[in-house]
Short mmCIF file of C-alpha atoms and ligand atoms in Angstrom, two decimals:
data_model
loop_
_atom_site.label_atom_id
_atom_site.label_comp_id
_atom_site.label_asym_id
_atom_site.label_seq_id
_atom_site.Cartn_x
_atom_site.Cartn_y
_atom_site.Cartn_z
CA UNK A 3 116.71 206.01 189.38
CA UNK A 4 117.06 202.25 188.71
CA UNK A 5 117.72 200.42 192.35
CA UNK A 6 120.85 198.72 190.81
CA UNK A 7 122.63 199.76 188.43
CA UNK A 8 125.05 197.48 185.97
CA UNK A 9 128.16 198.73 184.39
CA UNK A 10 129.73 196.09 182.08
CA UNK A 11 133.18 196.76 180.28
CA UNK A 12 133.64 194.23 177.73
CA UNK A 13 134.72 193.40 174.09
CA UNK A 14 131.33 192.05 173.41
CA UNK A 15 128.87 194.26 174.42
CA UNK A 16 126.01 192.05 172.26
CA UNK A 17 126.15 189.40 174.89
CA UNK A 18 124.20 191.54 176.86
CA UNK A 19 121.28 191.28 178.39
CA UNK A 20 121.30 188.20 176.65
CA UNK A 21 119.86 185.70 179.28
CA UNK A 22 119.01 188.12 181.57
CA UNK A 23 116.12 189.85 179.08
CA UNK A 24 114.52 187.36 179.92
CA UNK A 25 111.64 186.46 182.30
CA UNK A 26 112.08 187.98 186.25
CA UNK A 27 115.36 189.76 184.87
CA UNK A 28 113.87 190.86 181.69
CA UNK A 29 111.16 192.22 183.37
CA UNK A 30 113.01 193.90 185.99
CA UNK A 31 114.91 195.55 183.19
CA UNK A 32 112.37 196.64 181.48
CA UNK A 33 110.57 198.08 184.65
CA UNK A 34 113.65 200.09 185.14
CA UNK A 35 114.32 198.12 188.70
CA UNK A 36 117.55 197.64 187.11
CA UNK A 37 119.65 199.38 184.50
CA UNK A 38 122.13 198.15 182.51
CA UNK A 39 125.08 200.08 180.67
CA UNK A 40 127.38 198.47 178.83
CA UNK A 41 130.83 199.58 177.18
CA UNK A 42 132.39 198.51 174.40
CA UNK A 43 136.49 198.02 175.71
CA UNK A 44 137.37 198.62 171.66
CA UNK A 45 136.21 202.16 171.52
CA UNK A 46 139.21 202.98 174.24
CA UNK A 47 141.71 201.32 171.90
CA UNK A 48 142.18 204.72 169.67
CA UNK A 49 144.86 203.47 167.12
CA UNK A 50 145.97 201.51 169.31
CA UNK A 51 145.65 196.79 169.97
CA UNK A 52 142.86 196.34 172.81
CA UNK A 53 145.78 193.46 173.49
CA UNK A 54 149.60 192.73 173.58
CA UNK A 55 152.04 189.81 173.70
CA UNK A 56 153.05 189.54 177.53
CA UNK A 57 156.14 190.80 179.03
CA UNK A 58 158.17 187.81 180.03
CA UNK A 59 157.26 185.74 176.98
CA UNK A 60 154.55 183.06 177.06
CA UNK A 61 151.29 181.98 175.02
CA UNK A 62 148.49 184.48 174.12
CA UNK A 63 147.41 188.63 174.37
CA UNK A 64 146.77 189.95 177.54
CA UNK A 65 144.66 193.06 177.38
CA UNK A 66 146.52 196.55 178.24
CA UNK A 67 146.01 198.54 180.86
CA UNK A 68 145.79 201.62 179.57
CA UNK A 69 142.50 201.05 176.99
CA UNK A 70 140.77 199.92 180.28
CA UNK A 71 142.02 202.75 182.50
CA UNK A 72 140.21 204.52 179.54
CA UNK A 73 137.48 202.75 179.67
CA UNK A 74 136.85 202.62 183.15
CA UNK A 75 137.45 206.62 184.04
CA UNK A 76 135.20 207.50 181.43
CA UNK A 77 131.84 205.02 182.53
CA UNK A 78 132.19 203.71 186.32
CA UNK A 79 130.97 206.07 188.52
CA UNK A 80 133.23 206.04 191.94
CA UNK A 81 130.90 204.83 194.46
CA UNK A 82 130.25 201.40 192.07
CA UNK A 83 132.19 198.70 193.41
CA UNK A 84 134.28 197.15 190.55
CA UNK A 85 134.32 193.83 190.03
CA UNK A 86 136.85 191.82 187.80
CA UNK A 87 135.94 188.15 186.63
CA UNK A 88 139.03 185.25 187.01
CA UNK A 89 139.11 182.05 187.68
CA UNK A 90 142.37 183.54 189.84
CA UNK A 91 139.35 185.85 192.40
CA UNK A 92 137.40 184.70 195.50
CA UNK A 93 134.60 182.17 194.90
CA UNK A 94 131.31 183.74 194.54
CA UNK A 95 129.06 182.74 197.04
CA UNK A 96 125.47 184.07 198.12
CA UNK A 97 126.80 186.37 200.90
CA UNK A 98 128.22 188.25 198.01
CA UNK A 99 124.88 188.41 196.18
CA UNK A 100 123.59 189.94 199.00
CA UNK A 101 126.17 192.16 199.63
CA UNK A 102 125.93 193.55 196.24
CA UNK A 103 122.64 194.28 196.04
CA UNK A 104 122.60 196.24 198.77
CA UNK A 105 125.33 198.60 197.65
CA UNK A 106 123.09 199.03 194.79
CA UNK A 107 125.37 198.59 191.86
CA UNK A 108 128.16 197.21 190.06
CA UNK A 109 130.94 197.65 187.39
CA UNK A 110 132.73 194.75 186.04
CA UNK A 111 135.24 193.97 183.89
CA UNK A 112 135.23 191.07 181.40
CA UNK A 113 138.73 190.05 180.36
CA UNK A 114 139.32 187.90 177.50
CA UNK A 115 142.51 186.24 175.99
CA UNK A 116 145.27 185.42 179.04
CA UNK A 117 143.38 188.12 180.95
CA UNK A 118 144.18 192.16 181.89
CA UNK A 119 147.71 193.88 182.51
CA UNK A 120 147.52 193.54 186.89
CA UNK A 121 148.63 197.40 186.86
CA UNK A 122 144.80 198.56 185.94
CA UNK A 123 143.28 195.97 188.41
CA UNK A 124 145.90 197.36 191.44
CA UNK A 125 144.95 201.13 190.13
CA UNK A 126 141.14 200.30 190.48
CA UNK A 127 141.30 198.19 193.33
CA UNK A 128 139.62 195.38 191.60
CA UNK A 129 137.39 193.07 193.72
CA UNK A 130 138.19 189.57 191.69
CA UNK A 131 135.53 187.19 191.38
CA UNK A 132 135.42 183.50 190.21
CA UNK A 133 132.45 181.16 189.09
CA UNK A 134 134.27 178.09 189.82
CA UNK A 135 137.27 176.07 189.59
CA UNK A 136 137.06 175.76 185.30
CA UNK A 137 138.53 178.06 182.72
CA UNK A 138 135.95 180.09 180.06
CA UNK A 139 137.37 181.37 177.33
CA UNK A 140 135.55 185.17 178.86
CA UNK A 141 134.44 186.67 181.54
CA UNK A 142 130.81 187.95 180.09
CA UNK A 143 128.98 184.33 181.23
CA UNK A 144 131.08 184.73 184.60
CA UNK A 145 129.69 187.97 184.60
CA UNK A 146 126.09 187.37 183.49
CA UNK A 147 126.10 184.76 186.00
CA UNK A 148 127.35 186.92 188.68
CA UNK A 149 124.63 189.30 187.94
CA UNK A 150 121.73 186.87 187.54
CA UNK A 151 122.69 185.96 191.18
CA UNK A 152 122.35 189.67 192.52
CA UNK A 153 119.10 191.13 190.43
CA UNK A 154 116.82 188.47 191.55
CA UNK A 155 117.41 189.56 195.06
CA UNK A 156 116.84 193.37 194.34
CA UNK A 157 113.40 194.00 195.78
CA UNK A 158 110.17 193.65 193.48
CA UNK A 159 112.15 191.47 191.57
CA UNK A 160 110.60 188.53 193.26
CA UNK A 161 107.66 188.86 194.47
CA UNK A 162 107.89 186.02 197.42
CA UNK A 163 110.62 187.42 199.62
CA UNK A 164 110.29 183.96 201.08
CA UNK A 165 111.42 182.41 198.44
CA UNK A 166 114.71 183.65 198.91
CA UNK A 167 114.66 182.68 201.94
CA UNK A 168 113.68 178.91 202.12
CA UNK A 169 116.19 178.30 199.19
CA UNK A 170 119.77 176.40 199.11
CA UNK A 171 122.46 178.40 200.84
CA UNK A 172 119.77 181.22 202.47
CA UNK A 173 120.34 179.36 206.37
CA UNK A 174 123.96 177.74 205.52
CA UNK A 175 121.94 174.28 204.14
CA UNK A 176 121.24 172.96 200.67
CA UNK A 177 117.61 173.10 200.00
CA UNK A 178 115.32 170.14 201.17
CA UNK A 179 113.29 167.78 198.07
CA UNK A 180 110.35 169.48 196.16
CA UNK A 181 107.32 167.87 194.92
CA UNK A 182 104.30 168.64 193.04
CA UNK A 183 101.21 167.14 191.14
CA UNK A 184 100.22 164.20 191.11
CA UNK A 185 100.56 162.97 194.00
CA UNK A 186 101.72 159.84 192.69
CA UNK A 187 103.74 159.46 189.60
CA UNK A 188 105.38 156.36 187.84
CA UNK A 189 104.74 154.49 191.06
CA UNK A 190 106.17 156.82 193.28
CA UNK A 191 104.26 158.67 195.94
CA UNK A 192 104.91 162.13 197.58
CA UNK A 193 105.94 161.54 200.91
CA UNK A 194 102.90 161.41 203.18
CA UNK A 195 104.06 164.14 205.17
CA UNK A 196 103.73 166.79 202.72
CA UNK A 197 100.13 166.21 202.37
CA UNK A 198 99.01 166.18 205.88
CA UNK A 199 98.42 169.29 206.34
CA UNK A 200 100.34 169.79 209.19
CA UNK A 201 102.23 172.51 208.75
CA UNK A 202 105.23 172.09 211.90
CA UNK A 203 105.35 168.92 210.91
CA UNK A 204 106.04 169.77 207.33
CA UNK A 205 108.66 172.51 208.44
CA UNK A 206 110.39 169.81 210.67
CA UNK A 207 110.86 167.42 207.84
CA UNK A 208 112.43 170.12 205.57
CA UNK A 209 114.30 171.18 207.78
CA UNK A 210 116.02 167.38 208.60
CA UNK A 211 115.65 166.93 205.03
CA UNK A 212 118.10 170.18 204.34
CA UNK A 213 119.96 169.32 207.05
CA UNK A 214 120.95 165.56 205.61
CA UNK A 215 121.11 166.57 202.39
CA UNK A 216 123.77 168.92 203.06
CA UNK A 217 125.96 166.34 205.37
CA UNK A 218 125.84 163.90 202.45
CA UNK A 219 126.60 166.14 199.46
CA UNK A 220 128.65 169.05 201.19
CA UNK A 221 130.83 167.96 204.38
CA UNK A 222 132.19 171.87 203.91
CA UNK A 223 128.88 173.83 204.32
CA UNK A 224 127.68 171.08 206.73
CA UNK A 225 130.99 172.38 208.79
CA UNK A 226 130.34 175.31 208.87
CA UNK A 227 126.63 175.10 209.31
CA UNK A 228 127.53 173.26 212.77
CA UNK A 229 130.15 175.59 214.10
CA UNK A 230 127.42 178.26 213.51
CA UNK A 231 124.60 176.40 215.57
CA UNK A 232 127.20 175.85 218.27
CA UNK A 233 127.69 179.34 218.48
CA UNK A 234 124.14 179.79 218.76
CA UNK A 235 123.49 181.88 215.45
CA UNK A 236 120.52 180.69 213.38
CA UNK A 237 121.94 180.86 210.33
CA UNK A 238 125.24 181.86 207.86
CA UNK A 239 123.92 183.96 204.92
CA UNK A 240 122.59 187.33 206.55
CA UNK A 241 119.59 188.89 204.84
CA UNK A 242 118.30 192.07 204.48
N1 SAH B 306 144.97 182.95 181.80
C1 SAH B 306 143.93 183.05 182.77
C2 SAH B 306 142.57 182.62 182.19
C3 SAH B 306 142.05 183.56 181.15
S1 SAH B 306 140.44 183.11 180.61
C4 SAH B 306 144.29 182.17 183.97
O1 SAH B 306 144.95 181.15 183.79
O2 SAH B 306 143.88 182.49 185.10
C5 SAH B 306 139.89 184.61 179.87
C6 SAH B 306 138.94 185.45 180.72
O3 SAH B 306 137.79 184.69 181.00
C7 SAH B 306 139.48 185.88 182.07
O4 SAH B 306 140.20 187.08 181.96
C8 SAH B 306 138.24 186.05 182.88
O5 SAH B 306 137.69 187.36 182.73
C9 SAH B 306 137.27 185.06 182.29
N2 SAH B 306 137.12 183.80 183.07
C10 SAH B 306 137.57 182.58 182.71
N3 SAH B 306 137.27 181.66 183.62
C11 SAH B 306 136.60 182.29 184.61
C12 SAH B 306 136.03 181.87 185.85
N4 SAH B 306 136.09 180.60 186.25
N5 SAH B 306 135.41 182.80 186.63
C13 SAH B 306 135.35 184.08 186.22
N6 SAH B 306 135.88 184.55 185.07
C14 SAH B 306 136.50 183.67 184.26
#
């Protein structure tokens, strides 16, 4: 059995894997690390719309709750945590990655139009996610990104588990500046410290590096990043 397994309920089932056949993902897929099943919301409609004006009056379909009631009792097994995408759910952040792929699968639910009839989201006890503060006209990118954030931290994905842990977000900070060859370009030189050969001393100027980067462009992780040092933990995203 796959090590996570993807359940996506959506009008547009063609989307996917789109992106996410590709390179580490694709591979992954293809390896059977992951699996992915996806279900077309239409095939629930019967004879019936997949949407309907909304009670109360007001612009645009919203999709019923009983095609995705359908939908949803006949494909998510119970243990998968189910996951709807709105710009209206909790921000997604890296903790949830993580959290995620440990459980070790997910079902989510790509509305389209005005969105999905609340009833079938209080039935299911959706988990609502958001990819930010903007408005797509679907949720299959929201969801595509969502998943492209959990399956590269499923193990053998990656193949550097540090990696994942020297990036942006893995101690709280945003990720120091990365260089490569040559050494100098366009007039500009790698800063000497990288090159030394000393390897504390490069860890101690990543680390201030990540650390000032963060104060500059995000006061709100910085925050939080100090409260946590003060407290004496190491770091905010737990791995593992
Ligand atoms: N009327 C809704 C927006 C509907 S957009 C509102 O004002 O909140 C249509 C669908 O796109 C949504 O049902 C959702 O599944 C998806 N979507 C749009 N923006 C999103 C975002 N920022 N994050 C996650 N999903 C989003």
């Amino acid at each position: 059995m796959a090590s996570f397994r993807v359940c996506v309920l959506t009008l547009f089932p063609d989307m996917f894997p789109g992106p996410l056949g590709y390179s580490l993902a694709g591979k992954a897929l293809e390896a059977g690390i992951w699996s992915l099943k996806t279900v077309n919301i239409r095939h629930y409609a019967r004879n019936q719309h997949v949407d309907n004006a909304p009670f109360g009056g007001g612009p645009g379909m919203v999709m019923r709750a009983d095609v995705i009631d359908a939908a949803l009792r006949e494909n998510r097994e119970s243990w998968l945590p189910f996951v709807y995408m709105t710009p209206r759910g909790q921000a997604l952040t890296q903790e949830d990655a993580w959290a995620l792929a440990r459980i070790g699968g997910v079902c989510i639910l790509c509305g389209r139009f005005e969105g999905v009839d609340q009833r079938v989201l209080d039935k299911h006890g959706a988990n609502e996610l958001s990819i930010g503060d903007y408005i797509l006209s679907g949720g299959e990118l929201a969801a595509l990104v969502l998943l492209d954030s959990i399956i590269r931290l499923i193990p053998g994905v990656i193949k550097s588990m540090e990696s994942l842990q020297e990036e942006s977000f893995s101690r709280g900070l945003l990720e120091y500046h990365q260089y490569t060859r040559p050494r100098v370009w366009s007039d500009r030189a790698v800063p000497g410290v990288l090159v030394s050969g000393h390897h504390k001393r490069v860890k101690e100027w990543r680390r201030i590096q990540s650390e000032v980067i963060t104060r500059e462009r995000r006061p709100d992780l910085w925050h939080r990043y100090a409260v946590a040092m003060a407290d004496g933990q190491g770091g905010i995203v737990e791995q593992q």
